[in-house]
mmCIF file of C-alpha atoms (C1' of nucleotides) in Angstrom:
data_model
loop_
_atom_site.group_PDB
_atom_site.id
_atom_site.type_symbol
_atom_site.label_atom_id
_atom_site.label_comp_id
_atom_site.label_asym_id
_atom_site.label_seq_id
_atom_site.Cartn_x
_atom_site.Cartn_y
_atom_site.Cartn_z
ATOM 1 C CA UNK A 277 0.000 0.000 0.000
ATOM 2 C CA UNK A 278 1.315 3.683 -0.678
ATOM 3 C CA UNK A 279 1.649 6.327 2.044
ATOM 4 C CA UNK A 280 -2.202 7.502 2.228
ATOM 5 C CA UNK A 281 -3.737 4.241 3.184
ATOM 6 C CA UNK A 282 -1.152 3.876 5.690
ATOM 7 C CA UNK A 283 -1.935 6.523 7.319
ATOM 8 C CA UNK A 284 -5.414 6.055 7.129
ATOM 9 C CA UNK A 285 -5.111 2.754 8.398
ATOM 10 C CA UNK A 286 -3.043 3.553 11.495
ATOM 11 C CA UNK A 287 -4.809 7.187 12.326
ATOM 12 C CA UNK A 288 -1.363 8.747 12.029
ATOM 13 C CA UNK A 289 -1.578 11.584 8.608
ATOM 14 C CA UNK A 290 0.815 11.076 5.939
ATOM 15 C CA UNK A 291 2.718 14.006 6.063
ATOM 16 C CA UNK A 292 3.865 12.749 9.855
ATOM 17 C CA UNK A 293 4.658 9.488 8.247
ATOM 18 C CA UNK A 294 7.013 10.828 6.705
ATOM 19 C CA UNK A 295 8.164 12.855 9.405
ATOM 20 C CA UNK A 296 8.402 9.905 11.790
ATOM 21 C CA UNK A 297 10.842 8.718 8.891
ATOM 22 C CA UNK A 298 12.807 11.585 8.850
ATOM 23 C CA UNK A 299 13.616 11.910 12.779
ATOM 24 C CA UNK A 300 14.381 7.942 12.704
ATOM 25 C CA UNK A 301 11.134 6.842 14.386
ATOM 26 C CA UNK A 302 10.381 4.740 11.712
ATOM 27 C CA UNK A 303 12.793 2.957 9.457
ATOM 28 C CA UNK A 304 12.815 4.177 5.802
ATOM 29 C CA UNK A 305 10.046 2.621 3.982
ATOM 30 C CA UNK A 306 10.997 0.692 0.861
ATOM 31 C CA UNK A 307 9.917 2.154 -2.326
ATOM 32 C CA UNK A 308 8.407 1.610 -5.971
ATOM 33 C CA UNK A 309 9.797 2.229 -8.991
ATOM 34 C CA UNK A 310 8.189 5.493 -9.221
ATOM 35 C CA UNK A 311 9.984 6.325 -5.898
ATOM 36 C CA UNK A 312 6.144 6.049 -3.718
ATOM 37 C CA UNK A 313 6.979 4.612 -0.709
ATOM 38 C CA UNK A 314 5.572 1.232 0.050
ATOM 39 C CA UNK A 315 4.118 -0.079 3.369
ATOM 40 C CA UNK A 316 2.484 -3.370 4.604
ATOM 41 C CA UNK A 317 0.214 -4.312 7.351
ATOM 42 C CA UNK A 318 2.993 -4.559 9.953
ATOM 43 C CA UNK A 319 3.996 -1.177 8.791
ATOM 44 C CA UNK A 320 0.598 -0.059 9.938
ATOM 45 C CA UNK A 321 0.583 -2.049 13.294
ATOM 46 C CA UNK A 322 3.891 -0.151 14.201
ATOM 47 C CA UNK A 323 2.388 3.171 12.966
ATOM 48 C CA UNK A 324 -0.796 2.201 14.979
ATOM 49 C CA UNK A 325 1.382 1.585 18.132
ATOM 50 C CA UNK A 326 3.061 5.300 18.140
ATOM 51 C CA UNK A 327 -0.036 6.830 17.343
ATOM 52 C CA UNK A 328 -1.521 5.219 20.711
ATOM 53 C CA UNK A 329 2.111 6.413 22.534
ATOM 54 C CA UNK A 330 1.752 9.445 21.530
ATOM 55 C CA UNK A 331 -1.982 9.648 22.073
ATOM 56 C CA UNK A 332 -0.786 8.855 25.993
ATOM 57 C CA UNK A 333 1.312 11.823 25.835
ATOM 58 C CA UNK A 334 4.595 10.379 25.234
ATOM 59 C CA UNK A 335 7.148 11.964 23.571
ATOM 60 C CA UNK A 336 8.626 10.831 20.117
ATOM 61 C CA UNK A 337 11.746 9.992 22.040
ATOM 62 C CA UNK A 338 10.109 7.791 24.505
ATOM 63 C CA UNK A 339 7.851 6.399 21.943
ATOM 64 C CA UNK A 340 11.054 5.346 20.088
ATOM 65 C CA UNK A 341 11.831 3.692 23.469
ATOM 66 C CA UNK A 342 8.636 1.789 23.603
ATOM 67 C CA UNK A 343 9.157 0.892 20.151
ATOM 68 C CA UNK A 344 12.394 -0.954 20.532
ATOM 69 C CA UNK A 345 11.163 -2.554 23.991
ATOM 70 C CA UNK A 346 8.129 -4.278 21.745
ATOM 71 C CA UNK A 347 10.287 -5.271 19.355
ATOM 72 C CA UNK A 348 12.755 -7.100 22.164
ATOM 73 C CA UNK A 349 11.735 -10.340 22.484
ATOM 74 C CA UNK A 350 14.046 -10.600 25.756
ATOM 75 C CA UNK A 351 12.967 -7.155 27.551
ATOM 76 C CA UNK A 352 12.216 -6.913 30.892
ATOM 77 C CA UNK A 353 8.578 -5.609 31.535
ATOM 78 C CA UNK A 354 10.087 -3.651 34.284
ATOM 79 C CA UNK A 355 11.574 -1.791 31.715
ATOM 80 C CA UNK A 356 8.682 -1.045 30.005
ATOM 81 C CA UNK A 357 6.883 -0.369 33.103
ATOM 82 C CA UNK A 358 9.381 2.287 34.201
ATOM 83 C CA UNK A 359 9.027 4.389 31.680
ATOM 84 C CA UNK A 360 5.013 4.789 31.641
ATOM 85 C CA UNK A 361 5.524 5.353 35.682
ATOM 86 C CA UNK A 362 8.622 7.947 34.794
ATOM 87 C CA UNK A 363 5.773 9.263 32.211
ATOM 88 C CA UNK A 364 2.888 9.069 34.532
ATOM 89 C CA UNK A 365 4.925 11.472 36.946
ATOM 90 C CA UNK A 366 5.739 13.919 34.914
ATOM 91 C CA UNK A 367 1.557 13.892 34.110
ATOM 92 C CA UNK A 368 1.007 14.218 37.424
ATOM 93 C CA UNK A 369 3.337 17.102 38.032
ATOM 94 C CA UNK A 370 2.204 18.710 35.207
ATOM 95 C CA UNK A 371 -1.346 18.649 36.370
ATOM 96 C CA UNK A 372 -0.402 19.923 39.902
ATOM 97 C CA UNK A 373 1.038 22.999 37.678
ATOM 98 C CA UNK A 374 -2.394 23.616 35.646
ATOM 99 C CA UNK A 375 -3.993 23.018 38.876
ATOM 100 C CA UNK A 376 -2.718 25.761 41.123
ATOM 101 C CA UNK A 377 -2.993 27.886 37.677
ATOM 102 C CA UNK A 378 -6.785 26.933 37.743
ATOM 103 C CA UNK A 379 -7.067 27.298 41.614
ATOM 104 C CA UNK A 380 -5.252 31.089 40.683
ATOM 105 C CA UNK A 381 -7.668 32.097 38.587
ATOM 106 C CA UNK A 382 -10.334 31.303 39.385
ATOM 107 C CA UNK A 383 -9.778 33.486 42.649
ATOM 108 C CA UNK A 384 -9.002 36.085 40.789
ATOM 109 C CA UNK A 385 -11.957 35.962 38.310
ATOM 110 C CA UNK A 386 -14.198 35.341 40.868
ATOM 111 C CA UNK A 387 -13.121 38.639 42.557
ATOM 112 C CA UNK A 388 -13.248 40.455 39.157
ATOM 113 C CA UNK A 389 -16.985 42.434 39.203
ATOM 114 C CA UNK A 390 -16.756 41.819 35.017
ATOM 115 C CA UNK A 391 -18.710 45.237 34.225
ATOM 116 C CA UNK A 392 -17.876 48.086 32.436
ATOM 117 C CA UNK A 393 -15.636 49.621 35.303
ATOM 118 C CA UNK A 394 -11.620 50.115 34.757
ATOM 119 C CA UNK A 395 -11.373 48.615 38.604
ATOM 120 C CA UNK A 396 -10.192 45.122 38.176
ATOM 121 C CA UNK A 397 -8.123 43.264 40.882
ATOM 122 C CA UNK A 398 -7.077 40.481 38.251
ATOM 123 C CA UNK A 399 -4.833 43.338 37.092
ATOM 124 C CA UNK A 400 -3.781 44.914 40.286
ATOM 125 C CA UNK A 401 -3.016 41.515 41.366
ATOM 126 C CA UNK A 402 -0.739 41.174 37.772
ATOM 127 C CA UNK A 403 0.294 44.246 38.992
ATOM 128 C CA UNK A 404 2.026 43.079 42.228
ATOM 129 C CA UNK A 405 -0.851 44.859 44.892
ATOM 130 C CA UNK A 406 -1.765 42.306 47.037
ATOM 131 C CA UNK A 407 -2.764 44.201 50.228
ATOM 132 C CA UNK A 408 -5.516 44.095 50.994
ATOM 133 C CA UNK A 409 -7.330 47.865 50.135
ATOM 134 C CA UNK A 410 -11.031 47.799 48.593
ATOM 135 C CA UNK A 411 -10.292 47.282 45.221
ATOM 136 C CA UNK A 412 -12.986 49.410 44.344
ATOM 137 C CA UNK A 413 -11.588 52.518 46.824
ATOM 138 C CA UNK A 414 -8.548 52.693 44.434
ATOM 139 C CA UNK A 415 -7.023 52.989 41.495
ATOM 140 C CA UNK A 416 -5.381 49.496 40.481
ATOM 141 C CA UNK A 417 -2.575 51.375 38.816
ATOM 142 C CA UNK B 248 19.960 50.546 35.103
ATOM 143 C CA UNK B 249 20.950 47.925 32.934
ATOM 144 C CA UNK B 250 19.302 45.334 31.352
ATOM 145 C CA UNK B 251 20.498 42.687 34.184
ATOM 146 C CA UNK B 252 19.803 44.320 37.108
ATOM 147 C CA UNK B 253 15.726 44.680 35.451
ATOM 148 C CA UNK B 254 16.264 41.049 34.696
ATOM 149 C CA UNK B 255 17.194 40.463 38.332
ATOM 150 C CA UNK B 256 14.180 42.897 40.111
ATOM 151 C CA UNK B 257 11.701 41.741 37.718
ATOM 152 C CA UNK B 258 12.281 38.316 37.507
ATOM 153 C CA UNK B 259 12.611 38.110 33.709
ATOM 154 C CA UNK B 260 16.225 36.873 32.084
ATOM 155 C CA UNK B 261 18.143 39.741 30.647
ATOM 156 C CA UNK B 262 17.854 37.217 27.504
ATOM 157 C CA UNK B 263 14.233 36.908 27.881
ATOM 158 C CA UNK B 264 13.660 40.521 28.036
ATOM 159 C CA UNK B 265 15.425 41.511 24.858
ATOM 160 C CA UNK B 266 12.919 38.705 23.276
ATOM 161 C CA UNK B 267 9.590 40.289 24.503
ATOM 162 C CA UNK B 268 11.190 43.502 22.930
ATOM 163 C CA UNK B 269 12.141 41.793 19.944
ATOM 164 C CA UNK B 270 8.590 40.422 19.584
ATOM 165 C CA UNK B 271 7.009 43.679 20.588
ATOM 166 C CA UNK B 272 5.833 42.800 23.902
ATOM 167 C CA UNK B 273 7.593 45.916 25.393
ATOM 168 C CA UNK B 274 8.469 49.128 23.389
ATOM 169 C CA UNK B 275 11.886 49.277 22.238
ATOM 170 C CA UNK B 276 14.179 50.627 25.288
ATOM 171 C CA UNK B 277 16.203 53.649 25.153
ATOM 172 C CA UNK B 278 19.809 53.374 24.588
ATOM 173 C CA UNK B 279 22.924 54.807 26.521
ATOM 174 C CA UNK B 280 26.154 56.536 24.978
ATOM 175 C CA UNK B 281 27.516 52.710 24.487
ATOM 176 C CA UNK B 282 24.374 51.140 23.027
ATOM 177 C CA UNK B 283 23.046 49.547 26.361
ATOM 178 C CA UNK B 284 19.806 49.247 27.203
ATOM 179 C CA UNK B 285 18.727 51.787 29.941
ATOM 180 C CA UNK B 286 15.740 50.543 32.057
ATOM 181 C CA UNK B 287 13.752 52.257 34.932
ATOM 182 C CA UNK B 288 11.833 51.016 37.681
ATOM 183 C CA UNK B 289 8.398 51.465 35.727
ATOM 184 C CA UNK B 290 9.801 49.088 33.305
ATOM 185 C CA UNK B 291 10.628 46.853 36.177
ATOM 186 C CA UNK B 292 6.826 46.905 36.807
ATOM 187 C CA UNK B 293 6.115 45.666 33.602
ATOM 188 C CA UNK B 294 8.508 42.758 33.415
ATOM 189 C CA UNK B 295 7.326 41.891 36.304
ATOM 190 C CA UNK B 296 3.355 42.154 35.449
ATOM 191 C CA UNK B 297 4.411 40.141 32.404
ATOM 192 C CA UNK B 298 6.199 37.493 34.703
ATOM 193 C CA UNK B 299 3.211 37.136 36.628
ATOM 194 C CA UNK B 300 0.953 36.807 33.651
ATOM 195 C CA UNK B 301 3.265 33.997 32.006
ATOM 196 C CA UNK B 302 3.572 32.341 35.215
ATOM 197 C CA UNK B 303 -0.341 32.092 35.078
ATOM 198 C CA UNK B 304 0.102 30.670 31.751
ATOM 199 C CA UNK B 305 -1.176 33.213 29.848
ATOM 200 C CA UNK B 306 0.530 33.135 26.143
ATOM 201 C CA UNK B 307 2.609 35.895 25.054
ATOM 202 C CA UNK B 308 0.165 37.523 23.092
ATOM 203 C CA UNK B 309 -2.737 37.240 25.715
ATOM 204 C CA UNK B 310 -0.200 39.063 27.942
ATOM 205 C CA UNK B 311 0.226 41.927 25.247
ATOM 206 C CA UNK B 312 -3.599 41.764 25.623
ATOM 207 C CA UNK B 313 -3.200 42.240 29.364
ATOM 208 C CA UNK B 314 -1.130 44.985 29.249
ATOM 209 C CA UNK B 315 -3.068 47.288 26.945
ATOM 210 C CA UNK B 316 -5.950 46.479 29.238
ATOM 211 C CA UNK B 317 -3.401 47.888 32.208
ATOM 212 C CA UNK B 318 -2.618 50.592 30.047
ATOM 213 C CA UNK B 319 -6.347 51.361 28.977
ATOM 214 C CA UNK B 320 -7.650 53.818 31.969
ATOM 215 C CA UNK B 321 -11.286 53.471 30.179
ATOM 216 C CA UNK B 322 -10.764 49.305 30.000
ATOM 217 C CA UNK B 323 -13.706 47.582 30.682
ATOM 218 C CA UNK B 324 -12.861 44.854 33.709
ATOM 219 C CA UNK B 325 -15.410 42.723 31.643
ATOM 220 C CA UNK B 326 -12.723 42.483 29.099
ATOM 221 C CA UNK B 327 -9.923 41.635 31.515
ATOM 222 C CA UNK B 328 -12.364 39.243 33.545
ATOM 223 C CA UNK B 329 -13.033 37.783 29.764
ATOM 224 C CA UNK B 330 -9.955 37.010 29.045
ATOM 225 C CA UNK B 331 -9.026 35.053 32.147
ATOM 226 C CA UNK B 332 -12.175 32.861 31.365
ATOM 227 C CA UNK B 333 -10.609 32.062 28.260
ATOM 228 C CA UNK B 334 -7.835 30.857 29.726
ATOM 229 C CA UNK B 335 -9.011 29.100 32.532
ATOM 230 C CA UNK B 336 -11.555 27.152 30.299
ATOM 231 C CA UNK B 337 -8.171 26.027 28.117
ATOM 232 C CA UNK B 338 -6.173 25.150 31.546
ATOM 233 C CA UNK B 339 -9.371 22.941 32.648
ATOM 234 C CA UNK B 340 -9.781 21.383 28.921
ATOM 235 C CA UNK B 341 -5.453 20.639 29.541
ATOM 236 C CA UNK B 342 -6.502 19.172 32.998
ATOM 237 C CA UNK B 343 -9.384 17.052 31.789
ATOM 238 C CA UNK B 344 -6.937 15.306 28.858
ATOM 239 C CA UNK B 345 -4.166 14.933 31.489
ATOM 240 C CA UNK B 346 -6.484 13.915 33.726
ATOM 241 C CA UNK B 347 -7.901 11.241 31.000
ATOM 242 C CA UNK B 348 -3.797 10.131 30.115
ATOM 243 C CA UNK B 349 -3.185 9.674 33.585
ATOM 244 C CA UNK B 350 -6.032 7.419 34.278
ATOM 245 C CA UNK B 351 -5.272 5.072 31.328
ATOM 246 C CA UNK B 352 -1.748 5.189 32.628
ATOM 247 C CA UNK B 353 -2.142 4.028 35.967
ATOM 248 C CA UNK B 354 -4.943 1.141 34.423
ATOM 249 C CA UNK B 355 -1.809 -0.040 32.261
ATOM 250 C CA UNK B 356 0.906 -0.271 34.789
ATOM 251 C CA UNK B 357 -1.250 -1.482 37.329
ATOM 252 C CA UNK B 358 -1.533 -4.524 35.378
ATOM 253 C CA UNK B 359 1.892 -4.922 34.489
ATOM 254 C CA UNK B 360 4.177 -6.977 36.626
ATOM 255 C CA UNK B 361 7.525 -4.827 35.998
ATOM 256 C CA UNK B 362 9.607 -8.234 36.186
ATOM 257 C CA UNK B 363 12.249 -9.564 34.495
ATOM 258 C CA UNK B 364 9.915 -11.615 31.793
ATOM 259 C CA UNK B 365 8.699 -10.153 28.507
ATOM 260 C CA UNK B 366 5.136 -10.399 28.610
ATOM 261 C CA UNK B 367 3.985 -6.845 29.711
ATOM 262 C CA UNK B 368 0.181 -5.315 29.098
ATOM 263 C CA UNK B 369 1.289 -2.146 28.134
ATOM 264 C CA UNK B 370 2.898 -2.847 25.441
ATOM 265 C CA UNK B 371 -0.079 -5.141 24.559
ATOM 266 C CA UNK B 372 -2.527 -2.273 24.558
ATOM 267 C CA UNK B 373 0.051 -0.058 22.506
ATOM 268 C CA UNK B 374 -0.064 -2.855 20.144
ATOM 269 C CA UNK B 375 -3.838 -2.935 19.656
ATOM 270 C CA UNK B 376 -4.854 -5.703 22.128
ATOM 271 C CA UNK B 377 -7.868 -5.053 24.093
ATOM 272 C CA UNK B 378 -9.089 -8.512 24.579
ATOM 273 C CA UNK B 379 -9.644 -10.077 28.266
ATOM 274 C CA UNK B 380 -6.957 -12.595 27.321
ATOM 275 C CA UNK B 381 -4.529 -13.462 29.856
ATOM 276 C CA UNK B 382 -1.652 -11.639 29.287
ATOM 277 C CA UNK B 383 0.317 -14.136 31.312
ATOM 278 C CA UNK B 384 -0.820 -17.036 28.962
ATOM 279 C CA UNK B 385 0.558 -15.362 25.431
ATOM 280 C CA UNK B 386 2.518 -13.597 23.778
ATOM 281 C CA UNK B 387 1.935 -9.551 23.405
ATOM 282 C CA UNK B 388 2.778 -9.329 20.469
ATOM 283 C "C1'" DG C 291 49.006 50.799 31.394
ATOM 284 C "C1'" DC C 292 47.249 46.298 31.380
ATOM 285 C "C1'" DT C 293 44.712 42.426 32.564
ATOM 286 C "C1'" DT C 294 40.734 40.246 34.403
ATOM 287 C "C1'" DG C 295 36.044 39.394 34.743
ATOM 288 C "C1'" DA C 296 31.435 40.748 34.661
ATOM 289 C "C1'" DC C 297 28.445 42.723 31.913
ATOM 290 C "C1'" DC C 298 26.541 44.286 27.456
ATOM 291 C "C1'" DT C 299 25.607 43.834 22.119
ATOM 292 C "C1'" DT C 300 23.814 41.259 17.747
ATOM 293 C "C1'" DA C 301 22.945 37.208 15.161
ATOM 294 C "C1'" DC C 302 22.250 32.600 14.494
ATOM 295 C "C1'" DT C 303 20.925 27.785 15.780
ATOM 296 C "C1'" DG C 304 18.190 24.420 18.268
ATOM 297 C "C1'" DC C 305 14.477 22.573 20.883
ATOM 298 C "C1'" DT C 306 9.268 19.654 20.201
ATOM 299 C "C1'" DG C 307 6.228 17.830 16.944
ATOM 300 C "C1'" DC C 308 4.477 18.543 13.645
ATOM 301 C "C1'" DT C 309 1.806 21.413 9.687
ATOM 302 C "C1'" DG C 310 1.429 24.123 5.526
ATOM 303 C "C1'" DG C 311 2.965 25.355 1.082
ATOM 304 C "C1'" DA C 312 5.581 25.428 -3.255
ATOM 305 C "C1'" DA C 313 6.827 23.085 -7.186
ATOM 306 C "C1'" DC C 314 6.780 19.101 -9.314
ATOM 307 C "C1'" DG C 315 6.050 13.854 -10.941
ATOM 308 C "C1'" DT C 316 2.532 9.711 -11.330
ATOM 309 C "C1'" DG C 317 -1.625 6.885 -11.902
ATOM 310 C "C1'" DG C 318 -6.006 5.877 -13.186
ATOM 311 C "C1'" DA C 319 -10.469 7.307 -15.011
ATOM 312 C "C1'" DT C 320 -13.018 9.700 -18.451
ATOM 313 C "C1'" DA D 253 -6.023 14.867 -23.827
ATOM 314 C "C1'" DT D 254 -7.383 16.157 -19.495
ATOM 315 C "C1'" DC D 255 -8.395 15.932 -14.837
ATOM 316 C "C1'" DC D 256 -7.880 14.920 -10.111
ATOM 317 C "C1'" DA D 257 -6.061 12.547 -6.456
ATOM 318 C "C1'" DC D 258 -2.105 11.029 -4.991
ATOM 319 C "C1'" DG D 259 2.878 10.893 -4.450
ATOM 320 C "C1'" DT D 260 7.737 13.264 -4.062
ATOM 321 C "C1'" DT D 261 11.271 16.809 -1.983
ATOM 322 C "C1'" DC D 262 12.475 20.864 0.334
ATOM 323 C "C1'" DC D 263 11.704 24.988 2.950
ATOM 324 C "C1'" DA D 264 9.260 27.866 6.328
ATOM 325 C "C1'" DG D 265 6.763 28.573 10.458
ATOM 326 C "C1'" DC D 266 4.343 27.916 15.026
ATOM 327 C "C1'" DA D 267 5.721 29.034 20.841
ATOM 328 C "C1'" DG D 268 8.890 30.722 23.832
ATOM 329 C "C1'" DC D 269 12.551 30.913 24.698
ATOM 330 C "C1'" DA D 270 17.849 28.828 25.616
ATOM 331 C "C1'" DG D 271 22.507 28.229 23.966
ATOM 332 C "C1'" DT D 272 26.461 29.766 21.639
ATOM 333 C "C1'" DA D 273 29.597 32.601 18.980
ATOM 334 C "C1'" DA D 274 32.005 36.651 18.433
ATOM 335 C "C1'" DG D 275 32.542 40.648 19.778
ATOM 336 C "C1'" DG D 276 32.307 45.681 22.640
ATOM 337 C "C1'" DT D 277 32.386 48.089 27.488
ATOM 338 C "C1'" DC D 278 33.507 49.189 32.106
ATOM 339 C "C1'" DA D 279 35.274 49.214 36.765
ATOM 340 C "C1'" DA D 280 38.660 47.212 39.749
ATOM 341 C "C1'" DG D 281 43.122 45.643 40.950
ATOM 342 C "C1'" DC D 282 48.158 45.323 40.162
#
DNA sequence: GCTTGACCTTACTGCTGCTGGAACGTGGAT
DNA sequence: ATCCACGTTCCAGCAGCAGTAAGGTCAAGC
């Protein structure tokens, strides 16, 4: 099959195909006479398998990883298993981050009146004033 | 002062600055005698605003948005309350997909053993199987 | 006067992970 | 003959800087 219905097939667009080929995720596909790359169904399984990896958020290097793990007939699941838990951290801490963003905001918004006013303690706060003066008393700036 | 001592109050590397003036999210500074930079402490305030926005998350341009809304005496603090909707809502749609990885994370290495033998579930469901097979009892892949 | 070291300047490259476009060749149907 | 969908390569661009090169400047110490 030529590039399109491999990607199809596996979910992944052509145009990354080809980029997965270019960064070395991929070995170089064999091609036609007419220079079309050619691909066949375990082509698609592999492209299948990084488009799931990377679906779980992991990067192109780890994916490469994961890829050479599944194709080690003598790995060590611990292996394996390390790197989702290595990758499962670095979820979690990014979460935390958008978290305490989310908690941030949200007590600022919720202190913003939203009305046609200038008086806006999301800004003051941006600002650096953080005592505690009736927002509304003052001039944010 | 210099470029690295407003770096230093503010917050913002001397590197970083020259990039938010190279992309136009501060006006161009004045120059000394030799060429350098010359900063004052209302440009301090800025870097620093900015530094607080960016720490929030906010993109670069959503923080040029910010400050012409800090600027703007007549802003509306609809606009600014607005804008940190916006954001939030994308910070909770990050949340929910980390949120989603994470939990199909934890499913995966929860089964896996993390041993020394081959046979490892996450790999399996990379690979495309989502049967109730035993993974114990064949091979992934 | 000279060196040292910290600071400043510009300009360019690289990072992640693609995505879009230009400019062109190929294949199959009408 | 023509058309369109598909394929090819290469180059540029996104965000938001960070790193590095190759220099200029300035104050302090000897």
């Amino acid at each position: 099959m030529n590039i399109g219905t491999a990607a199809k097939r596996s979910g992944v667009l052509a145009k990354t195909v080809r980029y997965y080929e270019g960064v070395g995720l991929i070995p170089p596909a064999m091609r036609r006479a007419n220079g079309y790359r050619r691909y066949h169904d375990v082509d698609v399984q592999t492209l299948r398998f990084i488009h799931r990896a990377r679906g779980l958020g992991f990067s192109v290097q780890s994916v490469a990883d994961l890829l050479a793990l599944w194709r080690d007939q003598n790995r060590a699941s611990a292996d394996v298993r390390d790197l989702a838990l290595q990758h499962v951290d670095d979820v979690a801490r990014k979460i935390q981050e958008l978290e305490t963003i989310r908690q941030a905001l949200n007590d600022l918004i919720e202190k913003c009146h939203g009305d046609n006013r200038p008086n806006c303690p999301i800004l003051a706060d941006l600002a650096g004033i953080t005592d505690g003066t009736d927002y509304d008393r003052r001039n944010d700036d």
